[in-house]
Tab-separated table of N, CA and C in Angstrom:
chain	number	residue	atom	x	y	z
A	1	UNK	N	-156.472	16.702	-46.562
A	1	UNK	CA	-156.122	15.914	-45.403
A	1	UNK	C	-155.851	14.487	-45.861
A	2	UNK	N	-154.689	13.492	-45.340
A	2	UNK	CA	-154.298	12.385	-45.746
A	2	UNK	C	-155.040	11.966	-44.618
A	3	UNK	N	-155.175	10.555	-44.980
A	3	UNK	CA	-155.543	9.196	-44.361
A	3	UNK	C	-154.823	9.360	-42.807
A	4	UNK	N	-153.466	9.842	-43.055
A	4	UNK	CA	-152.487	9.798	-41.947
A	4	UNK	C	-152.973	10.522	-40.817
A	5	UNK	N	-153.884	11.760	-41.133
A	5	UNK	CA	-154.215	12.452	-40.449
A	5	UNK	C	-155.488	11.996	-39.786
A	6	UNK	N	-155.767	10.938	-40.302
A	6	UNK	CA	-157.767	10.543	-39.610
A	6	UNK	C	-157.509	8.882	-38.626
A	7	UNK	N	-158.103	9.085	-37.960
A	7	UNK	CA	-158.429	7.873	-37.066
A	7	UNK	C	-159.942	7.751	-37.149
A	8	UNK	N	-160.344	7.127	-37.851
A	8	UNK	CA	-161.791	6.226	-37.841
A	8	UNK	C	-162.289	5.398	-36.257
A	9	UNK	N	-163.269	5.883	-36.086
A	9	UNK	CA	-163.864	4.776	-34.995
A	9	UNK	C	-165.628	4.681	-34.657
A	10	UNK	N	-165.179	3.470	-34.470
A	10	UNK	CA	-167.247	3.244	-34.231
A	10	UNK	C	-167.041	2.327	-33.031
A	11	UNK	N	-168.516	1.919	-32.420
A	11	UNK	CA	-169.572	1.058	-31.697
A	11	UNK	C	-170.446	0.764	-32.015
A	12	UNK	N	-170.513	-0.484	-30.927
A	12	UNK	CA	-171.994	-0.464	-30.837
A	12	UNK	C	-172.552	-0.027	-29.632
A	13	UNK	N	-173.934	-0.145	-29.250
A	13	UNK	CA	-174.765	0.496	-28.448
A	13	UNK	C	-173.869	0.016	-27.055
A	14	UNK	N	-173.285	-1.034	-26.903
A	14	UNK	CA	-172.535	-1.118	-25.902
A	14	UNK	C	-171.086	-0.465	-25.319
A	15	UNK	N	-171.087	0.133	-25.895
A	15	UNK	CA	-169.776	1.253	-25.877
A	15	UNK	C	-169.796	2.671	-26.340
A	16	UNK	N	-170.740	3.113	-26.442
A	16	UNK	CA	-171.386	4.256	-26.778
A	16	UNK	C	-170.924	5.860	-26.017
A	17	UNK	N	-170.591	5.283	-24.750
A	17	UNK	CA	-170.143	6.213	-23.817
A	17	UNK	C	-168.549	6.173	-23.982
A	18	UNK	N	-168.232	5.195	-23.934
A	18	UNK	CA	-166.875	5.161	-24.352
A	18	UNK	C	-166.561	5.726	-25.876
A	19	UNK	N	-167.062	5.604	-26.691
A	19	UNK	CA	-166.439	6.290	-28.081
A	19	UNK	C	-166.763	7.506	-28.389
A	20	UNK	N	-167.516	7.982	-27.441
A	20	UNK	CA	-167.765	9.834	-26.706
A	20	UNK	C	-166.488	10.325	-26.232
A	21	UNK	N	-166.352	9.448	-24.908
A	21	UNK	CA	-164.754	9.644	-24.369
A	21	UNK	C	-163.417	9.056	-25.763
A	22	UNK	N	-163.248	8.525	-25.764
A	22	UNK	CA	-162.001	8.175	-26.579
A	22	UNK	C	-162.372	9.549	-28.061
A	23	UNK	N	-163.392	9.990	-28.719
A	23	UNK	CA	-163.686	10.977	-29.379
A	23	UNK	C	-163.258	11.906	-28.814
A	24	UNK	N	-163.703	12.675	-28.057
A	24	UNK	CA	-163.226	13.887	-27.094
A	24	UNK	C	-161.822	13.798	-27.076
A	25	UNK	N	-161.472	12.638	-26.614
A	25	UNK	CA	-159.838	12.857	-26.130
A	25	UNK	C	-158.968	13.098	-27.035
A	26	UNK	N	-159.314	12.241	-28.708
A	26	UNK	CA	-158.208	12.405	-29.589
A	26	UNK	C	-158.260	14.271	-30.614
A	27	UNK	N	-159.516	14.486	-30.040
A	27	UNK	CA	-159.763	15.540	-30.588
A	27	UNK	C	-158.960	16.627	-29.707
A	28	UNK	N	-159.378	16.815	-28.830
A	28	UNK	CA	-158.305	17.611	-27.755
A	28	UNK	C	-156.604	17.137	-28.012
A	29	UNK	N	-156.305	16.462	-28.558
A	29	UNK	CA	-154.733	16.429	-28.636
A	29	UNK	C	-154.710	16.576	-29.802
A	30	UNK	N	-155.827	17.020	-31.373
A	30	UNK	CA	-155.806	17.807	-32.396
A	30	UNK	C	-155.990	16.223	-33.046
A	31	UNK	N	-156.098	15.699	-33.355
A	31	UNK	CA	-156.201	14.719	-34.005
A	31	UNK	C	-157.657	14.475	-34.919
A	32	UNK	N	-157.943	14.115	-35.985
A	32	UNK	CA	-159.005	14.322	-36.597
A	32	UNK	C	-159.276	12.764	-36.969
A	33	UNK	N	-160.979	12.880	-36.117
A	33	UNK	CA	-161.773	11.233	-36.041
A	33	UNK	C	-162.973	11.351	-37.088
A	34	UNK	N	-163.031	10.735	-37.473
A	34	UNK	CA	-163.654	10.191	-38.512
A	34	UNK	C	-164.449	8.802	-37.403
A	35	UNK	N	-166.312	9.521	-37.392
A	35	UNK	CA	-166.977	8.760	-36.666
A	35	UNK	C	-168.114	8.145	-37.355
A	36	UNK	N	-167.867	6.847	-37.427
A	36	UNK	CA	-168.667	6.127	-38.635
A	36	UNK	C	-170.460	5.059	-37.766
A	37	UNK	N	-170.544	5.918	-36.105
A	37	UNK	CA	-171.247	5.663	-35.407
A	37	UNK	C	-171.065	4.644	-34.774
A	38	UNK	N	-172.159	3.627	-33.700
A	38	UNK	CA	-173.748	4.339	-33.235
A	38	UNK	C	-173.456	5.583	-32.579
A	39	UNK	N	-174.754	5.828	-33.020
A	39	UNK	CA	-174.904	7.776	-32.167
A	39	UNK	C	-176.006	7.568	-31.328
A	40	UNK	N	-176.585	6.448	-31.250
A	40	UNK	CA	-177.952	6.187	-30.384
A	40	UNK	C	-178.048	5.335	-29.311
A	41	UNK	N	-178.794	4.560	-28.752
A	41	UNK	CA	-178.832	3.778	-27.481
A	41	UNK	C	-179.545	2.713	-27.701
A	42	UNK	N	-180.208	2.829	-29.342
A	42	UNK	CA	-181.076	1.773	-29.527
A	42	UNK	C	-179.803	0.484	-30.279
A	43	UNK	N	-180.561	-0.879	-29.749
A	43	UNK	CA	-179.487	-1.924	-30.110
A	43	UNK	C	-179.512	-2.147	-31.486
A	44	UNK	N	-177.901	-2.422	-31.927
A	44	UNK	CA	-177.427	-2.235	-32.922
A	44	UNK	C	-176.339	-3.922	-33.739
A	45	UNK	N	-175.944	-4.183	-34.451
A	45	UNK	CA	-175.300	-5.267	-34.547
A	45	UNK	C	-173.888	-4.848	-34.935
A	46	UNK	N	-172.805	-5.749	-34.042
A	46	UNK	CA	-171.580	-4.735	-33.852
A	46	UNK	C	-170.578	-5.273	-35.315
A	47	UNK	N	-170.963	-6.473	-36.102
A	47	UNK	CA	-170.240	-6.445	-37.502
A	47	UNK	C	-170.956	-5.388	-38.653
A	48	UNK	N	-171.665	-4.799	-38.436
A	48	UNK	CA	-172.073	-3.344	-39.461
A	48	UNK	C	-171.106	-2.825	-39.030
A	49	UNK	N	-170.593	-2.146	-38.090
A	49	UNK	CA	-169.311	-1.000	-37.334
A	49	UNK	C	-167.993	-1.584	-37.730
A	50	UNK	N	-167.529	-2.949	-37.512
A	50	UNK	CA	-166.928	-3.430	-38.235
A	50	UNK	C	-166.229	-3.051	-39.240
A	51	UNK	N	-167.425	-3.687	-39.923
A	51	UNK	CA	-166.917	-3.703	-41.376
A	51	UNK	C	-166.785	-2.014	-41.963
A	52	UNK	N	-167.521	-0.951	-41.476
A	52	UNK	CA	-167.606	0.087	-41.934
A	52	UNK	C	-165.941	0.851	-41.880
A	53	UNK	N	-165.528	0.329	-40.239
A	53	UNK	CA	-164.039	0.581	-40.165
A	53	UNK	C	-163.037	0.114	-40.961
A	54	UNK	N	-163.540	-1.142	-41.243
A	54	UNK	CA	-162.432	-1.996	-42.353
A	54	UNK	C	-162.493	-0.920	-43.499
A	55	UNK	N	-163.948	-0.798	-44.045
A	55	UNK	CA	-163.861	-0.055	-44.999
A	55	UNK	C	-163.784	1.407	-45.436
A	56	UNK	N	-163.504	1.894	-44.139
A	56	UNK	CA	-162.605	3.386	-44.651
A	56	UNK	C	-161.053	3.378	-44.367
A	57	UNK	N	-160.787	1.991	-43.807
A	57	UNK	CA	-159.339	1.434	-43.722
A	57	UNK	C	-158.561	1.249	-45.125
A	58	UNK	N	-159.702	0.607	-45.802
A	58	UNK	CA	-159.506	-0.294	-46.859
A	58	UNK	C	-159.217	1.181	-48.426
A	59	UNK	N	-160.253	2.096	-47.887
A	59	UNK	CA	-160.166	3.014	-48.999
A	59	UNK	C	-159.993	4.355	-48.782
A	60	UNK	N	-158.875	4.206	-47.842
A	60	UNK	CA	-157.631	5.275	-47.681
A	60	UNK	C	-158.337	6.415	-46.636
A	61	UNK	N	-159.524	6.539	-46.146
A	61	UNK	CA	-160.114	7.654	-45.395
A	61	UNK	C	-159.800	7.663	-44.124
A	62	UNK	N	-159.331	6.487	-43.605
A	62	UNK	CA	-158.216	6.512	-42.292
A	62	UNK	C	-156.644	5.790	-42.276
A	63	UNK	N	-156.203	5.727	-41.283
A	63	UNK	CA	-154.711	5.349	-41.196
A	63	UNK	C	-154.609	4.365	-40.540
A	64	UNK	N	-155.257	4.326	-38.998
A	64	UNK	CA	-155.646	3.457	-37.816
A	64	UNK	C	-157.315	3.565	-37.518
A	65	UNK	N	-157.802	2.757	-36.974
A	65	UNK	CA	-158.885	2.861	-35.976
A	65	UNK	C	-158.947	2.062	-34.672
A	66	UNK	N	-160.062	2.770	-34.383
A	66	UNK	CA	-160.962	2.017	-32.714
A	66	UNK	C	-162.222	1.740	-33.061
A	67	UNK	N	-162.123	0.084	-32.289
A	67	UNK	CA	-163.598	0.023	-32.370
A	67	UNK	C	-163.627	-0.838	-31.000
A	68	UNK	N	-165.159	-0.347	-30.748
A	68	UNK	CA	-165.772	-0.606	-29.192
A	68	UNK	C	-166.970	-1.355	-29.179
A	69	UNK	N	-167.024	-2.596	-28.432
A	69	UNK	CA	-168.612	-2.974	-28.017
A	69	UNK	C	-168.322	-3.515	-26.799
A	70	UNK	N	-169.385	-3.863	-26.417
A	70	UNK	CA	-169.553	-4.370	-24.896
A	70	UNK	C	-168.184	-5.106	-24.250
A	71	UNK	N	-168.118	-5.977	-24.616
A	71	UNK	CA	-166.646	-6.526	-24.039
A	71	UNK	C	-165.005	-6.753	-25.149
A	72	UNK	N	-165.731	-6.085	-26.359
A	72	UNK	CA	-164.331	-5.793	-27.502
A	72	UNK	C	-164.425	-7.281	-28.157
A	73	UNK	N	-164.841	-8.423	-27.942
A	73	UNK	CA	-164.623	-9.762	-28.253
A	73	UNK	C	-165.566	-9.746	-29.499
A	74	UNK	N	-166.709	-9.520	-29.708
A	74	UNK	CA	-167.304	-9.674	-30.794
A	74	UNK	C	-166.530	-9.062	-32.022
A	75	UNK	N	-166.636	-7.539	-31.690
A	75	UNK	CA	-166.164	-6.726	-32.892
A	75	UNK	C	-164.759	-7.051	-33.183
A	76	UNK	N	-164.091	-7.425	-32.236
A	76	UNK	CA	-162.745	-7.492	-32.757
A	76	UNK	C	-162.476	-9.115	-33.795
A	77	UNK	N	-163.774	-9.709	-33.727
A	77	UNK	CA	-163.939	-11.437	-34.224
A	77	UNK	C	-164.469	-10.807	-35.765
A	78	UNK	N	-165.380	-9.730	-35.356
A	78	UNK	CA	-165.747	-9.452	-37.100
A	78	UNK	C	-165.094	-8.246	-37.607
A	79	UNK	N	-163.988	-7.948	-37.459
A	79	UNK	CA	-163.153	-6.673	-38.085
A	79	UNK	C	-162.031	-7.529	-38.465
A	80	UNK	N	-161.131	-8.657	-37.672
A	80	UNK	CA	-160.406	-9.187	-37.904
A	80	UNK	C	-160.802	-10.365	-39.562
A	81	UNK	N	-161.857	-10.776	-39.587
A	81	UNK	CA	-162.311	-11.036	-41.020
A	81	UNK	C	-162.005	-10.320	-42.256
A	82	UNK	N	-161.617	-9.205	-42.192
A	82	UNK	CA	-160.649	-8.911	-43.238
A	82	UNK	C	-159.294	-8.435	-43.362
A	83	UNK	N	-158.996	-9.207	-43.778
A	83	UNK	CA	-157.484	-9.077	-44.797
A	83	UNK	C	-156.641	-8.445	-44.270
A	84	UNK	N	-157.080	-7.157	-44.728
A	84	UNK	CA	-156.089	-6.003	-44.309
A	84	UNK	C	-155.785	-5.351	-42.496
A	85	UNK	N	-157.180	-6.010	-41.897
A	85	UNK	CA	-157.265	-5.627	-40.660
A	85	UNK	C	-156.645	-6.512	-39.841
A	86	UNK	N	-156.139	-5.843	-38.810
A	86	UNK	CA	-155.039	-6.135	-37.759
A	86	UNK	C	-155.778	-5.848	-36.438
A	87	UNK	N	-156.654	-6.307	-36.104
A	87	UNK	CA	-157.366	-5.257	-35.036
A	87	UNK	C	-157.287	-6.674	-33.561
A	88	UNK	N	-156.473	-5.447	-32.253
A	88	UNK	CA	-156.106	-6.186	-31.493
A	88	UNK	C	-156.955	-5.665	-30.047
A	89	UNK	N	-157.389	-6.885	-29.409
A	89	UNK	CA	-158.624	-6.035	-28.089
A	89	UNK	C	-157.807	-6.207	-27.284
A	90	UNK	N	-157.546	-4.815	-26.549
A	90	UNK	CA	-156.652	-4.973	-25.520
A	90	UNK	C	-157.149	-4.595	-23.964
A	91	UNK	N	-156.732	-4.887	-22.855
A	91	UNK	CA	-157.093	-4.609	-21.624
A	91	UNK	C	-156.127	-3.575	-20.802
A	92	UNK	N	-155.374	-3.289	-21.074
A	92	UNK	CA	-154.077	-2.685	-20.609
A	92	UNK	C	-153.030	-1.957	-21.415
A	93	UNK	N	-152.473	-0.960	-21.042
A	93	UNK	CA	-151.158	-0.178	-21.597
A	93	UNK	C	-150.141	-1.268	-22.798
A	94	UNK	N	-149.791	-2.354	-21.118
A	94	UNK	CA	-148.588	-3.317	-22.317
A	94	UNK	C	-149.149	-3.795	-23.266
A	95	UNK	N	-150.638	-4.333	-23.374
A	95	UNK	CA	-151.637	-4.952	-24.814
A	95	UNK	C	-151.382	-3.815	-25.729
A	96	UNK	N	-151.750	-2.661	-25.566
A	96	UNK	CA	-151.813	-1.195	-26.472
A	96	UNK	C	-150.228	-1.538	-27.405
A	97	UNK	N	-149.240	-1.081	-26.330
A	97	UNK	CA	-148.276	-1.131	-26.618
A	97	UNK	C	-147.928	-2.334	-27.642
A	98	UNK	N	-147.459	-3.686	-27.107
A	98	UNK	CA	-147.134	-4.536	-27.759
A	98	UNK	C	-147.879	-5.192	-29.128
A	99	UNK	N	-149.442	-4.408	-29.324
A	99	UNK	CA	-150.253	-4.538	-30.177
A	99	UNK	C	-149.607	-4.024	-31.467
A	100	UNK	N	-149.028	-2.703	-31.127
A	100	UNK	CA	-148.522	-1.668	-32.566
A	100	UNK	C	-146.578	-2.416	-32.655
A	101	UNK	N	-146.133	-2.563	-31.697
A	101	UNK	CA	-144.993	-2.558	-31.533
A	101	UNK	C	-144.495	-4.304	-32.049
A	102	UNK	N	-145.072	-5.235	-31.997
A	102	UNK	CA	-144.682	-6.464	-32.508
A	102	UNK	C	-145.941	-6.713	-33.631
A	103	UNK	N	-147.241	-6.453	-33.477
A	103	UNK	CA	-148.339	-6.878	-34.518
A	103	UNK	C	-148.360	-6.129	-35.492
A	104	UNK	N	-148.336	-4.651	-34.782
A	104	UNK	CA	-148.208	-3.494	-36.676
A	104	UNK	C	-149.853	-3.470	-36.613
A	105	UNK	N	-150.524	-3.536	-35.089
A	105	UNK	CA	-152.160	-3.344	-35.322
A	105	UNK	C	-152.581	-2.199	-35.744
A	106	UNK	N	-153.564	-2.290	-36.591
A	106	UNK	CA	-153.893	-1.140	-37.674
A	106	UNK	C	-155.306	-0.630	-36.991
A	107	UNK	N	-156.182	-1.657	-35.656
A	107	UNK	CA	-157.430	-1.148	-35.303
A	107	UNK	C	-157.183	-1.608	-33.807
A	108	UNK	N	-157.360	-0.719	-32.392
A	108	UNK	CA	-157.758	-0.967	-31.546
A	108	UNK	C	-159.049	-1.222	-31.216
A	109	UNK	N	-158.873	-2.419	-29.938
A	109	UNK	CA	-160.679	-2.934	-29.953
A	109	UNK	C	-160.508	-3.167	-28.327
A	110	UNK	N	-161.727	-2.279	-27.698
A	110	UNK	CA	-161.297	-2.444	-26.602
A	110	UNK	C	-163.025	-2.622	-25.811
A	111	UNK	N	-163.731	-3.002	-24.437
A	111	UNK	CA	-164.942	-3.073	-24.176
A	111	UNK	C	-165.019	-2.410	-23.278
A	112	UNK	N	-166.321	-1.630	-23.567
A	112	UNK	CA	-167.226	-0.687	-22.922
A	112	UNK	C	-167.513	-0.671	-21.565
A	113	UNK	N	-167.775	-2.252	-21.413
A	113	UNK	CA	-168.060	-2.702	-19.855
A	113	UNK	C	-167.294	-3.158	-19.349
A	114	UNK	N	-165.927	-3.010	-19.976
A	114	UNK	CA	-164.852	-3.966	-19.478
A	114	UNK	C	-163.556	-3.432	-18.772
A	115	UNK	N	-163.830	-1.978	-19.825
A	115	UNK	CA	-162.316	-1.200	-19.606
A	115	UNK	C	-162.798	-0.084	-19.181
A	116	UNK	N	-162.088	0.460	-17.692
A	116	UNK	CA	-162.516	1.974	-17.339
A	116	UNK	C	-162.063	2.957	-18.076
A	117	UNK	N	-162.481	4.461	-18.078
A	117	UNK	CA	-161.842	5.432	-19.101
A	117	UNK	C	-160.504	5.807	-18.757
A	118	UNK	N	-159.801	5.527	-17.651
A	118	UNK	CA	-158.443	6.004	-17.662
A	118	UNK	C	-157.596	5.391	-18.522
A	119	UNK	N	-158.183	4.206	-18.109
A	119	UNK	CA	-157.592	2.852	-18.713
A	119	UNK	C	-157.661	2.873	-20.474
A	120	UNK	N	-158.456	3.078	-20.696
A	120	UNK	CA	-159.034	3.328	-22.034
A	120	UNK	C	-158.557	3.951	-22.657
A	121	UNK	N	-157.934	5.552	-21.845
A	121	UNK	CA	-157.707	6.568	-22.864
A	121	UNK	C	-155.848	6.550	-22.830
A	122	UNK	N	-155.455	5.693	-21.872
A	122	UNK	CA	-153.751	5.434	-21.624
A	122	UNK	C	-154.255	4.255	-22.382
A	123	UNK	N	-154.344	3.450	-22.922
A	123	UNK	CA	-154.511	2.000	-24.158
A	123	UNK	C	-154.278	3.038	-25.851
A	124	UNK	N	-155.449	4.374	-25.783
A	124	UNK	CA	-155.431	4.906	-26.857
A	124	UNK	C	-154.071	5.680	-27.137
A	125	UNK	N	-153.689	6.025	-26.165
A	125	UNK	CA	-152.386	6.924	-26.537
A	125	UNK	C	-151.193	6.293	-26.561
A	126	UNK	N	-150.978	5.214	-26.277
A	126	UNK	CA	-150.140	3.893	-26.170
A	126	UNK	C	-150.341	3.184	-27.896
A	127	UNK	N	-151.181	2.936	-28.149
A	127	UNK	CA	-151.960	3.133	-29.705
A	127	UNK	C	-151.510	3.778	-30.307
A	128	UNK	N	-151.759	4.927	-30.131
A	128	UNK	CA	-151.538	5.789	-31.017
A	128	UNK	C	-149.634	6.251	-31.446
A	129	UNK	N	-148.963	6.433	-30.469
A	129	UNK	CA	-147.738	6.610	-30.212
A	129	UNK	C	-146.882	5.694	-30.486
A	130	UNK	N	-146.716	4.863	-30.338
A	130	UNK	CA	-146.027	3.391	-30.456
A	130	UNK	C	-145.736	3.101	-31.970
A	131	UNK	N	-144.763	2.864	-32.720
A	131	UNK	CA	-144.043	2.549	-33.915
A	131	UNK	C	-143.849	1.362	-34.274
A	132	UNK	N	-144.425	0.371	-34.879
A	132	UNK	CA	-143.806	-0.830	-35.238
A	132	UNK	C	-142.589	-1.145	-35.246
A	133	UNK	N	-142.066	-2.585	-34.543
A	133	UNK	CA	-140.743	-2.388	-34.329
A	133	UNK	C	-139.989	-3.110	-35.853
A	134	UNK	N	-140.999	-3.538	-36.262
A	134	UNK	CA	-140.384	-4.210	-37.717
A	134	UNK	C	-139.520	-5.387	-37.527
A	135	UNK	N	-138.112	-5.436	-38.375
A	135	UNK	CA	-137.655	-6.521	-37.917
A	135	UNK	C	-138.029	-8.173	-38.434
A	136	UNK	N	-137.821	-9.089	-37.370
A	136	UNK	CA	-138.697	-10.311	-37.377
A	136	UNK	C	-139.814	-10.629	-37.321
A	137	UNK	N	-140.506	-9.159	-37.043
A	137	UNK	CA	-142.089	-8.978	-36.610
A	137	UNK	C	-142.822	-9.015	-38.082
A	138	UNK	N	-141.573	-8.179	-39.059
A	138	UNK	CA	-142.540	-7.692	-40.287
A	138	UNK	C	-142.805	-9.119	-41.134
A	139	UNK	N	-141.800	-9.899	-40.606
A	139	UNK	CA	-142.307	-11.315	-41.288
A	139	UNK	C	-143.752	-11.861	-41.270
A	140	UNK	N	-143.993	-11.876	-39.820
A	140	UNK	CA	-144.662	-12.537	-39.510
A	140	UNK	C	-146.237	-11.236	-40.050
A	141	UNK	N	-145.787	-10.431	-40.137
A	141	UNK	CA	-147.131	-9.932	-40.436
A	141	UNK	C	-147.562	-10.242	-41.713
A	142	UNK	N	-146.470	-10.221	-42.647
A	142	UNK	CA	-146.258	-10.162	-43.677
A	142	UNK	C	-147.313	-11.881	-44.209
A	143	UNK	N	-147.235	-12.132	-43.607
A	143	UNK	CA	-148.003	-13.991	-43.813
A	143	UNK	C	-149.560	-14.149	-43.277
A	144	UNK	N	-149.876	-12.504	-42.590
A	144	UNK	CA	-150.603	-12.376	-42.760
A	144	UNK	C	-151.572	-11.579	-43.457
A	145	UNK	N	-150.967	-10.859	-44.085
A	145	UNK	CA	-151.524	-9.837	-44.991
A	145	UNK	C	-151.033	-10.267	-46.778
């Protein structure tokens, strides 16, 4: 199995229910997740999850990820600390969308308490689907990576 084939994703204790749902869902459309946790309810610190995503990003065991905590703002402050990560918290379809489609985001980051599951799981498939449009875009990524 390639990288291409895995989507990595974690939480923290604040999104816990949500990376149940967004799990379930990508699995039902065959997709293979790679779950690097929490699996528990006890509180947790959301740059361990982080960084764990960066780092099966970093060494080829996924392609994209998701990561979830309470309102997406933390984790997406300590995943974006590295390099290679592109990770964009979105609230909505057009965020999903315009995340992959002008940024080339490599990690969705979205919150637990913030975003309902419809919402959540139309952000993931918007994610997931969506092609970089390249272009003038790849410049600009390019200055950042």
């Amino acid at each position: 199995m390639s990288s291409h084939d895995v989507i990595v994703i974690a939480s923290d204790h604040g999104a816990l229910e949500m990376k149940a749902l967004l799990k379930q869902h990508m699995e039902q459309k065959g997709l293979t997740v790679l779950d690097l946790g929490t699996h528990g309810t006890e509180s947790v610190d959301y740059p361990d999850f982080a960084d764990a995503v960066a780092g099966a990003l970093k060494d080829g065991r996924a392609s994209r990820g998701v990561l979830l905590c309470g309102s997406g703002i933390g984790i997406s402050i300590a995943a974006n600390r590295h390099r290679h990560v592109r990770a964009a918290l979105v609230h909505d379809g057009y965020g999903a969308r315009m995340c992959r489609e002008h940024n080339d985001a490599n990690v969705l980051v979205m919150g637990g308490r913030t975003t309902g599951p419809e919402t959540a799981k139309d952000c993931l498939d918007l994610f997931l689907s969506t092609p970089f449009a390249g272009g003038r875009h790849a410049r600009r990524i390019e200055k950042m990576s």
